[in-house]
CSV table of C-alpha atoms and ligand atoms in Angstrom, one decimal:
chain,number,residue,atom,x,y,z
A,16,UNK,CA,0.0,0.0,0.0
A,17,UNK,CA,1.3,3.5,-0.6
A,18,UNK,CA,0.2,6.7,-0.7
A,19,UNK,CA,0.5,10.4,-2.9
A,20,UNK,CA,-1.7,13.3,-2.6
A,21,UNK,CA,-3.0,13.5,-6.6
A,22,UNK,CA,-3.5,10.3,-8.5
A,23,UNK,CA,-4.1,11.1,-12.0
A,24,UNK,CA,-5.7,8.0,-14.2
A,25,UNK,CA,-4.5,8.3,-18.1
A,26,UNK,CA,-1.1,9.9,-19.1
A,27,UNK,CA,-2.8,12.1,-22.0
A,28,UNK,CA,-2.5,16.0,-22.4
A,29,UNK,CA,-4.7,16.5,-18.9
A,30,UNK,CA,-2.6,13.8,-16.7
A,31,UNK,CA,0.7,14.4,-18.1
A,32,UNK,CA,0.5,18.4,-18.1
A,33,UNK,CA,-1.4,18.1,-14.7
A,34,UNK,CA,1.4,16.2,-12.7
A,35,UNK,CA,3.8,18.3,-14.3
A,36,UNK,CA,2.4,21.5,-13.1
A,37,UNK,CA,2.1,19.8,-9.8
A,38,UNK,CA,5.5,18.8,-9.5
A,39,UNK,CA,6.5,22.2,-10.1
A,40,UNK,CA,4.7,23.3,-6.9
A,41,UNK,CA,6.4,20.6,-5.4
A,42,UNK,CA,2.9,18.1,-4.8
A,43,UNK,CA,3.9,15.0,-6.0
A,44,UNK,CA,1.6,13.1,-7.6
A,45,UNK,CA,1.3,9.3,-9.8
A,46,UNK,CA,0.0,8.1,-12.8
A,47,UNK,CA,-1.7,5.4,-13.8
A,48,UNK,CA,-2.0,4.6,-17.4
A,49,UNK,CA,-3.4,1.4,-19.5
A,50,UNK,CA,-1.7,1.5,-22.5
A,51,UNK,CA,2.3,0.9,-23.0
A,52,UNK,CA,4.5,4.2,-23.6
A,53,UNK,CA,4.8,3.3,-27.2
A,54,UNK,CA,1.3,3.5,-28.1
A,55,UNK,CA,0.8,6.6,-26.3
A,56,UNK,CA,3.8,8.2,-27.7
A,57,UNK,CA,2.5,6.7,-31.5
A,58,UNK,CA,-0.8,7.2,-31.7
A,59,UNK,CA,-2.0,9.9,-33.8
A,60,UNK,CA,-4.2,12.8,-33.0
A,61,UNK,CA,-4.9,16.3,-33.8
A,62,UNK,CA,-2.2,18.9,-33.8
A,63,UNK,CA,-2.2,22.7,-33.2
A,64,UNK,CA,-1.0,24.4,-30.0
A,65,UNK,CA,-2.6,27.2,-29.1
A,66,UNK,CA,-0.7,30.3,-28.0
A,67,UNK,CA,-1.9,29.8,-24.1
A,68,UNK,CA,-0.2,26.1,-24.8
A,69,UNK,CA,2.9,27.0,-26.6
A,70,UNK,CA,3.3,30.0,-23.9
A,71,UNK,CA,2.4,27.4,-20.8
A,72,UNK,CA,5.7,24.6,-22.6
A,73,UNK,CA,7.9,27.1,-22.6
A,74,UNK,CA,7.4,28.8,-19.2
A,75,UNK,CA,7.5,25.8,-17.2
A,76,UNK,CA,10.8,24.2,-19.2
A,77,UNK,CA,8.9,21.5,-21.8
A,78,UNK,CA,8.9,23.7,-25.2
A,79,UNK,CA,12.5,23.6,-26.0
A,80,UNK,CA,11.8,20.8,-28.9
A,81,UNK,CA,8.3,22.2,-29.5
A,82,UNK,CA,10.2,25.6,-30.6
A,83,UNK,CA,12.6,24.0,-32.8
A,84,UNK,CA,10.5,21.3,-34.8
A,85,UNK,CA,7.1,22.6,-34.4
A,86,UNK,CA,5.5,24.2,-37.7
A,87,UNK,CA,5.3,27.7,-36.4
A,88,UNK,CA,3.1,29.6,-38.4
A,89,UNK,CA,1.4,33.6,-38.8
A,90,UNK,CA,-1.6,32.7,-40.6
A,91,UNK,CA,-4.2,30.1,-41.5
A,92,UNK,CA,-6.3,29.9,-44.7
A,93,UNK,CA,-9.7,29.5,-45.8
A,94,UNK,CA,-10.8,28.4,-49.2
A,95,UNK,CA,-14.0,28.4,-51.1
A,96,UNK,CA,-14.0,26.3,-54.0
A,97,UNK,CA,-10.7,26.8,-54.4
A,98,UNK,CA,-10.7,30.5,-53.8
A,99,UNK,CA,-8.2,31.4,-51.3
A,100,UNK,CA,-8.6,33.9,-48.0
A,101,UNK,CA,-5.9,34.5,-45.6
A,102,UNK,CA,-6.5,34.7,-41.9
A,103,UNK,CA,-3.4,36.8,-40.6
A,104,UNK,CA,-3.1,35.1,-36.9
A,105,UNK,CA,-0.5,37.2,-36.1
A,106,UNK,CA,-1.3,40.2,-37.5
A,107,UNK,CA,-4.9,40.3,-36.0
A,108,UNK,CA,-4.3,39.1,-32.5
A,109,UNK,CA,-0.3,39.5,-31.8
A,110,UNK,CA,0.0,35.7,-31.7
A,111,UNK,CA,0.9,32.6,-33.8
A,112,UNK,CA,0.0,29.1,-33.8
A,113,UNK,CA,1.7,25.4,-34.4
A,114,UNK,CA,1.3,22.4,-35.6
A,115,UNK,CA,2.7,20.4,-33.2
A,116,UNK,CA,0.9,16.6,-33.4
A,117,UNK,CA,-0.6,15.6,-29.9
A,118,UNK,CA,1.6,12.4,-29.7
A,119,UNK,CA,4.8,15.1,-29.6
A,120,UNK,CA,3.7,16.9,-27.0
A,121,UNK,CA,2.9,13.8,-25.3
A,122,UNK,CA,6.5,12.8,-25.4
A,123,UNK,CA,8.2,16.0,-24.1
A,124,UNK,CA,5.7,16.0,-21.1
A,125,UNK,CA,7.0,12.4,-20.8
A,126,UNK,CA,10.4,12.5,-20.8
A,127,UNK,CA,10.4,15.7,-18.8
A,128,UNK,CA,8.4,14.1,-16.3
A,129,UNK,CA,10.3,11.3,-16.1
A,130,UNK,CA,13.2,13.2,-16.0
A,131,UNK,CA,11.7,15.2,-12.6
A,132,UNK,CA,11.6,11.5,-11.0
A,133,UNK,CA,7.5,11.2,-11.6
A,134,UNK,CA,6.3,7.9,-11.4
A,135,UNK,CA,4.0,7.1,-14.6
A,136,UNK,CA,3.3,3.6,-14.3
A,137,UNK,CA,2.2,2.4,-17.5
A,138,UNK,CA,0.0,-0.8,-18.6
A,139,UNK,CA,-1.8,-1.0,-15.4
A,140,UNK,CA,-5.5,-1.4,-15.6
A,141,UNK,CA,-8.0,0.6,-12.4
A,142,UNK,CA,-9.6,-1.8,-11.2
A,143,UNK,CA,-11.6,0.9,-8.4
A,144,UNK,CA,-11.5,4.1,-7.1
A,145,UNK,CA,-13.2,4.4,-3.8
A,146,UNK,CA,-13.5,6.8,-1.0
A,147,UNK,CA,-14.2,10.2,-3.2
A,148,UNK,CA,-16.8,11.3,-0.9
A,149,UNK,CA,-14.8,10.6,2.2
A,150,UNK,CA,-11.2,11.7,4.0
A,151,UNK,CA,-9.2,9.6,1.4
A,152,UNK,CA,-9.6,8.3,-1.9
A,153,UNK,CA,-8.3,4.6,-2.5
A,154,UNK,CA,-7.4,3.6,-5.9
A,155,UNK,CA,-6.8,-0.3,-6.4
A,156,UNK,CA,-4.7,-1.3,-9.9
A,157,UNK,CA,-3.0,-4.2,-11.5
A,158,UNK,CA,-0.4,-3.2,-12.4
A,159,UNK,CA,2.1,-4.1,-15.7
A,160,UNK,CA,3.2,-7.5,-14.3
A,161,UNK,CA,0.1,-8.5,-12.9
A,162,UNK,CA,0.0,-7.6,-9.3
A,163,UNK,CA,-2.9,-5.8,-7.5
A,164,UNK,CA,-1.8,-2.8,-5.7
A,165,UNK,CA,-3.5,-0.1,-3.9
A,166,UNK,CA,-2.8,3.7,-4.0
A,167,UNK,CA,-4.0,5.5,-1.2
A,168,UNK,CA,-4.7,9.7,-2.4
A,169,UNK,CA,-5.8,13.0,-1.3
A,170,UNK,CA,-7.5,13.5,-4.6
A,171,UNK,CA,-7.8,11.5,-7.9
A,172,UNK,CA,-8.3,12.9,-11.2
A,173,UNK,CA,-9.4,11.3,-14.3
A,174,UNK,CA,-7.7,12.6,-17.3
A,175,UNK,CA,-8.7,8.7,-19.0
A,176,UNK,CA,-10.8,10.1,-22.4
A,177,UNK,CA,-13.5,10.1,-23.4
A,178,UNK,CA,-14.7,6.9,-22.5
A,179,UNK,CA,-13.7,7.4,-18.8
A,180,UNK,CA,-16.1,5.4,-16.7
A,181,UNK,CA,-15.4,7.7,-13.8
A,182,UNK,CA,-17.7,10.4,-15.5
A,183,UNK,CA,-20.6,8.0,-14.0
A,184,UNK,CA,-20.2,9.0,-10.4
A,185,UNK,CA,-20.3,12.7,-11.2
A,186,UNK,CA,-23.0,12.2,-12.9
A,187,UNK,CA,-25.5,11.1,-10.4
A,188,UNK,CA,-25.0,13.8,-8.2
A,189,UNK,CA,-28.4,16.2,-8.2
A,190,UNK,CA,-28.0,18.5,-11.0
A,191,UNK,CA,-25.2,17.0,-12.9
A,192,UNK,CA,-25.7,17.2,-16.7
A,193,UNK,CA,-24.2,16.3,-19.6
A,194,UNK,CA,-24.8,17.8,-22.8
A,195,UNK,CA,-24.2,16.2,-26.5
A,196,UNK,CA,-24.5,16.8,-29.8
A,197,UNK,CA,-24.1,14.4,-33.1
A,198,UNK,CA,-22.7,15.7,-36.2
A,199,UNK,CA,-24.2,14.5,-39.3
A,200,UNK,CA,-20.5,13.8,-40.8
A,201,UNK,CA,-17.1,13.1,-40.0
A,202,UNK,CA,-13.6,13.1,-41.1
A,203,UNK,CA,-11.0,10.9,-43.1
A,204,UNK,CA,-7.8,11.2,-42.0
A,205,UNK,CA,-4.9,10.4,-44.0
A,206,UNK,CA,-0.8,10.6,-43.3
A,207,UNK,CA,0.9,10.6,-46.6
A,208,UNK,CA,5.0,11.1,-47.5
A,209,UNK,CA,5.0,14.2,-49.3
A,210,UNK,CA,6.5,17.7,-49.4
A,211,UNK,CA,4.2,20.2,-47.8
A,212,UNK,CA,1.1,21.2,-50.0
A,213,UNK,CA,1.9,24.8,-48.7
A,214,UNK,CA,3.1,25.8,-45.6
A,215,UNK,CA,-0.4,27.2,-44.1
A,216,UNK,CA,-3.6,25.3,-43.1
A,217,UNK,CA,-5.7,25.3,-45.6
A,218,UNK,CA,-9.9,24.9,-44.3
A,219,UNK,CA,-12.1,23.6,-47.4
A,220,UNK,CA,-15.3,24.0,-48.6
A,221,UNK,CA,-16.7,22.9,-51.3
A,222,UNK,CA,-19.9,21.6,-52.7
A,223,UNK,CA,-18.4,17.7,-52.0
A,224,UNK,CA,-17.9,18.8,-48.9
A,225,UNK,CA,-14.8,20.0,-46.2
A,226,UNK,CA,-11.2,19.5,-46.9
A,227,UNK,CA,-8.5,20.5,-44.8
A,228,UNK,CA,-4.7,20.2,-45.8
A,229,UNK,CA,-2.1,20.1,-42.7
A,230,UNK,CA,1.5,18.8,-41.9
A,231,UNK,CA,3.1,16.7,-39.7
A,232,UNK,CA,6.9,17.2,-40.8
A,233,UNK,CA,8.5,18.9,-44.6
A,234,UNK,CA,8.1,15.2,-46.0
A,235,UNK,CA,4.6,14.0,-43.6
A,236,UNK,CA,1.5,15.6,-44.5
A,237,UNK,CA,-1.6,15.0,-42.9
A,238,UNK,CA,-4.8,15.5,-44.9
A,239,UNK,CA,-8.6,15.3,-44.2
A,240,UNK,CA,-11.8,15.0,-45.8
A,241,UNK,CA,-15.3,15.0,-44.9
A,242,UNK,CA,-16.8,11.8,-45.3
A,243,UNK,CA,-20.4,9.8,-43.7
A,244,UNK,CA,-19.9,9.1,-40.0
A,245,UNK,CA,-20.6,5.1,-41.7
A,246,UNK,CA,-17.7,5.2,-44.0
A,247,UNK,CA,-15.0,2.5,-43.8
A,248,UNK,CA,-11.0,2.7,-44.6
A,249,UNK,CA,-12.0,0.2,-47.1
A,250,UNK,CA,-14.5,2.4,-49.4
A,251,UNK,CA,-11.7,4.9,-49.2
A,252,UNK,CA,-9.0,4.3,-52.0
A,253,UNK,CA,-6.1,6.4,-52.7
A,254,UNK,CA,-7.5,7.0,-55.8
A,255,UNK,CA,-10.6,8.3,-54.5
A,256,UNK,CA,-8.9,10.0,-51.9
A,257,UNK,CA,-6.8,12.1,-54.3
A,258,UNK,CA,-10.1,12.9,-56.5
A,259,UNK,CA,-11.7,14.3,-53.4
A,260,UNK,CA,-8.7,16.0,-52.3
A,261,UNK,CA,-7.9,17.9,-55.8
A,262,UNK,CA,-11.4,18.7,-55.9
A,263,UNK,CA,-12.1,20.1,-53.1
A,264,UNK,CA,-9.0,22.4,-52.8
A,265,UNK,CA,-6.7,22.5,-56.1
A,266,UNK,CA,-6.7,26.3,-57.9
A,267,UNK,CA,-4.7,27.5,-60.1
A,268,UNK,CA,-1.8,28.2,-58.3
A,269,UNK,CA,-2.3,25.4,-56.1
A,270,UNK,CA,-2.0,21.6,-56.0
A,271,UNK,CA,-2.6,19.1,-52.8
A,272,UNK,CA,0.8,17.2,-53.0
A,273,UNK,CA,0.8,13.5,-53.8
A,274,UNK,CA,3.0,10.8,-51.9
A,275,UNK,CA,3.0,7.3,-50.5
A,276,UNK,CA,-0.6,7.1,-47.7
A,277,UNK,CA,0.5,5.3,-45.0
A,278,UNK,CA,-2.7,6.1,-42.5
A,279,UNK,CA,-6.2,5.8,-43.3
A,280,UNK,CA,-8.7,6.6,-40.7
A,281,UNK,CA,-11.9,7.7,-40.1
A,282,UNK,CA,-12.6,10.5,-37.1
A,283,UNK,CA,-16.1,10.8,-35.4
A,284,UNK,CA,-17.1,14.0,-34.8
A,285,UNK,CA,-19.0,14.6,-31.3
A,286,UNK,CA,-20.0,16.9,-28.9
A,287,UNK,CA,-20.7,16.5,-25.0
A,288,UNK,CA,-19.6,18.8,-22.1
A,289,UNK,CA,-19.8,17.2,-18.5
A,290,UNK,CA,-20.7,19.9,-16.0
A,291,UNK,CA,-19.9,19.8,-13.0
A,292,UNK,CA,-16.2,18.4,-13.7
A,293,UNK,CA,-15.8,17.4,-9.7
A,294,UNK,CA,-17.6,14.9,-7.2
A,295,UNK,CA,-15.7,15.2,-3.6
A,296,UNK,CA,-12.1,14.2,-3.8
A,297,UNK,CA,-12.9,13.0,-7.6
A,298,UNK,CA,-12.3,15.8,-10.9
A,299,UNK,CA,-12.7,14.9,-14.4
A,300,UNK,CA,-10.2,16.4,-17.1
A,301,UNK,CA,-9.7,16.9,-20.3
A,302,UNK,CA,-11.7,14.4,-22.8
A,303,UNK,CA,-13.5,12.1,-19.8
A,304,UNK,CA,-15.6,15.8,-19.2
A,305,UNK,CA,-15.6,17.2,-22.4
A,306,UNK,CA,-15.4,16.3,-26.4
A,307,UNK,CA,-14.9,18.5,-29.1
A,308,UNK,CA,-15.4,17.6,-32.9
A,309,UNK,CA,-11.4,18.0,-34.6
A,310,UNK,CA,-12.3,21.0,-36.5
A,311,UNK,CA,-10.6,24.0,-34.7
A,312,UNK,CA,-8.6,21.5,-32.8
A,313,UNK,CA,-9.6,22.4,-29.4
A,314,UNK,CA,-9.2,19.0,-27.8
A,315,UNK,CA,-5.8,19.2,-26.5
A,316,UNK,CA,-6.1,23.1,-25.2
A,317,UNK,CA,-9.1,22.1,-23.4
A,318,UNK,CA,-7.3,19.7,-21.7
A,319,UNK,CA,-4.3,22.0,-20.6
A,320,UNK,CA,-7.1,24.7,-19.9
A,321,UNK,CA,-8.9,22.3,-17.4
A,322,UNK,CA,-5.4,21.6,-15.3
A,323,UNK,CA,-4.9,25.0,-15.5
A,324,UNK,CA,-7.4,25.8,-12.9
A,325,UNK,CA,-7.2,22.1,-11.7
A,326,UNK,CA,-3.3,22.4,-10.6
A,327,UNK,CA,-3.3,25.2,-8.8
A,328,UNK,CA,-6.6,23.8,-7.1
A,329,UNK,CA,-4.6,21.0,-6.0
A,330,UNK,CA,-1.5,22.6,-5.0
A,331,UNK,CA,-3.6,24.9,-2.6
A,332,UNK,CA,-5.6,22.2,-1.4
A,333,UNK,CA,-2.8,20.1,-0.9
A,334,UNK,CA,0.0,22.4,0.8
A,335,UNK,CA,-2.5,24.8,2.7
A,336,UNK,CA,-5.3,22.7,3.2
A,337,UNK,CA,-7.3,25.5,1.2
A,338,UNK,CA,-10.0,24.0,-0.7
A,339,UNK,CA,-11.6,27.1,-2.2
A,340,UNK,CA,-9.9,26.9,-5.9
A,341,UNK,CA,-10.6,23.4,-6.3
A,342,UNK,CA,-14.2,24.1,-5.0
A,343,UNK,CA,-15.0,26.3,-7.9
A,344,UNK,CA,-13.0,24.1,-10.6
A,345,UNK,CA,-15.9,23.4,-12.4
A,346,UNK,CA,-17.2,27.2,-12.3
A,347,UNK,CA,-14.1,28.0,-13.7
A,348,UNK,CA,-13.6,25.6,-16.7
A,349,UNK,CA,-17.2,25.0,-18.0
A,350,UNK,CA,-17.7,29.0,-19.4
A,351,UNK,CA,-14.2,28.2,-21.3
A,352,UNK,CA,-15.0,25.0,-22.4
A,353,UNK,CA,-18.5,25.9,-23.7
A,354,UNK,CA,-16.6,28.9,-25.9
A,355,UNK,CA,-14.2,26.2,-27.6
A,356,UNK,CA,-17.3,24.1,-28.2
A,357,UNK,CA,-19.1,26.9,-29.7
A,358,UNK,CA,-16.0,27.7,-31.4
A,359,UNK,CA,-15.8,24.1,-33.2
A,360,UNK,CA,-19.3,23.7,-33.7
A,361,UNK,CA,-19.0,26.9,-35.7
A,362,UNK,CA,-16.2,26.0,-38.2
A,363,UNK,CA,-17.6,22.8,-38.2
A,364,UNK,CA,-20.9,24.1,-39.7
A,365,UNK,CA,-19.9,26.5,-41.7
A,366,UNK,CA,-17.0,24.6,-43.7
A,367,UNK,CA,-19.2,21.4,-43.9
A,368,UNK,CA,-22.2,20.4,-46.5
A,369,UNK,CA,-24.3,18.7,-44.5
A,370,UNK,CA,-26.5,15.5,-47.3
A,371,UNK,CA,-29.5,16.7,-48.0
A,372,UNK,CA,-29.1,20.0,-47.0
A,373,UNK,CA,-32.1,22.1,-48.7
A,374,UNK,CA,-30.5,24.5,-51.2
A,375,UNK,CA,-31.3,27.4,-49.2
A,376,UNK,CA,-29.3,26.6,-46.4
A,377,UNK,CA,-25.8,25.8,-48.5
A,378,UNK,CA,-26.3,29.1,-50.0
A,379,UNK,CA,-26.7,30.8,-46.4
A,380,UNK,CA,-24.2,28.7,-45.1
A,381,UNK,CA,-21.5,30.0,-47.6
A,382,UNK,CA,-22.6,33.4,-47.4
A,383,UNK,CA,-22.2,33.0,-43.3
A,384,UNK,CA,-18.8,32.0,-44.1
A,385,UNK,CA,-18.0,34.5,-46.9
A,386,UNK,CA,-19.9,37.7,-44.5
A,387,UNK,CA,-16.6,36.7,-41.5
A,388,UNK,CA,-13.8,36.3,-44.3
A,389,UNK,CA,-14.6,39.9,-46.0
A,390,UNK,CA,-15.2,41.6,-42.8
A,391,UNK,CA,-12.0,42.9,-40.6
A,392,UNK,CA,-13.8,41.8,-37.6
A,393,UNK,CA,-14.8,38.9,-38.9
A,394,UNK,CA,-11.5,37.5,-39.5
A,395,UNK,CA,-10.3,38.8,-36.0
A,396,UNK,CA,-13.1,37.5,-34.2
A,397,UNK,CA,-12.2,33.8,-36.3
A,398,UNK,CA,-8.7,34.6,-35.5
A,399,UNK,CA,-8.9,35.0,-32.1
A,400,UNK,CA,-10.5,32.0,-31.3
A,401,UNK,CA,-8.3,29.8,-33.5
A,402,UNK,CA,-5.3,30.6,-31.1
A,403,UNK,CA,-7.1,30.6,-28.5
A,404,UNK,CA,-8.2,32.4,-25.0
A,405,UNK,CA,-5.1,33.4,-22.8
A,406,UNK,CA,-4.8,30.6,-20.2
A,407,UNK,CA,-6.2,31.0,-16.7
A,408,UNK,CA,-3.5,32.4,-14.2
A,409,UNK,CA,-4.1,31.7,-10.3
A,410,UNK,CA,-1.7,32.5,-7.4
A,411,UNK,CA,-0.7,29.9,-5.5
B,517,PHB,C1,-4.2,18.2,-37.7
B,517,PHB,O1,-3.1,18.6,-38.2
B,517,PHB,O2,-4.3,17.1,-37.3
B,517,PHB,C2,-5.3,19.2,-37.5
B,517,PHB,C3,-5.1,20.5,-37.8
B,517,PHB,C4,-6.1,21.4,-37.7
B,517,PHB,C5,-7.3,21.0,-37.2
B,517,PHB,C6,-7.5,19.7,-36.9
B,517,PHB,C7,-6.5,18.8,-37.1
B,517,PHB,O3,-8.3,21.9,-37.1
């Protein structure tokens, strides 16, 4: 049996950048995470770091790789059948955005962790978490080879997905609600070896529907397209893919770049927001509170926004026994987290044809899109949101 103050379950964005902030308050804290360090290091996700993010790396000693490989850039663009508007990030709101894939980030928070003397103990499955409502949480795993162990807490956090079963709990409590939304479409994701279509974003619209052209690395690029939620890898051939990609975003001065796909994949798009985030000695982070569909890219933010508030909770809580932060941790994160779900439900319907969609509506929904990209304000506004709200700042 042995005991830390903060158990965090899952070593994503919200446990990883959680336990580091912690640490740097000096609370220690341990993770527990199912899968092996290889698969959370590989496995591919979304990829832009807002300004709050890049700006939180860097100040606490994690964004010296992030600054040198990251694709740093000033503007983003949006394109309607082809026709081409830029969205100055930089010049409309001071600050910049990168791509900087979630898996990357995932590895510097890793190996600086790890570096700090944090235990992150991987392949072990939660078998219970008891005690929330009490003086002390107790957290019983098994852990990589096998054993059953108990962990003994101050306060667990589940920063597990969006699948965490610990949502349940805060759930029943009187009041507790949790809000979703479908999407009526959803993305194909490709990874392809090719030299970078352009070195900006590009969001597509088009009559066949969204199209969105990133990067992963000056020979990786990653592509999307919209498809049917019901669509399989299989009814997705690079053939088709390439049709769909040239038509939806070529011009004339501008050609998606072909290569080698190596990654086929199809991305649901959801929404849900958990509020409250908190049950007793029990918070919710990241993706087990909240989901956002991939346009925008929010997902990761989110997650650093929530432990935002959430470590300083902690380290107040923990060190002065002063539980008024982490009381109102869910007051704090939900008006945030309902902006970055507005924000991606917004891109989301204006860059997407929805099947079926009377005629009236595509022709309002392009002129919605077309009123914010030949407006000054309307590009800030956009702009602003794309990087992102400054991050919360609490005294300790
Ligand atoms: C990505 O590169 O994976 C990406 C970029 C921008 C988005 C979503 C995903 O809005």
């Amino acid at each position: 049996m042995s005991h830390t103050p903060v158990a965090i379950i899952g070593a994503g964005p919200a446990g990883l950048t959680l336990s580091h902030l912690l640490h740097r308050h000096g609370v220690e804290s341990v993770i527990l995470e199912s899968r092996s360090r290889a698969d959370v290091e590989e496995t591919v996700r979304a990829g832009v770091l807002e300004q709050g993010t890049m700006r939180l790396m860097r100040e606490t000693g994690v964004g010296e790789r992030m600054d040198r490989e990251a694709d740093i850039d000033d503007a983003i663009e949006i394109s309607i059948d082809g026709r081409r508007t830029r969205i100055g990030l930089t010049e409309l709101t001071g600050h910049h955005m990168a791509v900087y894939p979630q898996h990357e980030y995932l590895k510097d928070f890793i190996a600086k962790r790890l570096e700090d003397g944090g235990a992150i103990h991987f392949e072990t499955t939660v078998d219970d978490v008891t005690g929330y409502d009490g003086d002390e949480v107790t957290v019983t795993y098994t852990d990589a080879s096998g054993a059953q162990q108990t962990l003994t807490c101050d306060y667990v956090v589940a920063g597990d997905g969006s699948k965490s079963p610990y949502r349940t709990p805060v759930l029943e409590l009187d009041g507790a609600v949790r809000d979703r939304h479908e999407y009526p479409y959803a993305w194909f994701g490709i990874l392809v070896n090719a030299p970078q279509t352009q070195k900006e974003l590009i969001y597509g619209t088009h009559d066949n529907g969204f199209a969105l052209i990133s990067t992963r690395t000056p020979t990786v690029q990653r592509y999307y397209l919209q498809c049917n939620p019901e669509d399989t890898v299989e009814q997705w051939s690079d053939e088709r893919i390439w049709s769909e990609l040239h038509t939806r975003v070529d011009s004339e001065d501008l050609q998606v770049s072909e290569g080698e796909i190596f990654d086929k994949a199809v991305l649901r798009f959801r929404s849900a927001v958990t509020d409250p985030m908190q049950r007793g000695r029990l918070f919710l982070a990241g993706d087990a509170a909240h989901t956002v569909p991939p346009t925008g890219a929010k997902g990761l933010n989110l997650a650093v926004a929530d432990v935002a508030v959430l470590a300083p909770g902690l380290v107040r809580a923990v060190k002065k026994g002063n539980r008024d932060l982490l009381d109102e941790y869910s007051a704090l994160a939900v008006p945030r987290i309902w902006k970055a779900q507005h924000f991606s439900y917004w891109m989301s319907s204006m860059l997407h044809s929805v099947p079926g969609d009377p005629h009236f509506q595509t022709r309002r929904r392009i002129a919605e899109l077309e009123s914010v990209l030949s407006t000054e304000a309307g590009r800030t506004y956009l702009a602003q949101q794309y990087v992102g709200l400054d991050l919360p700042r609490f005294e300790i």
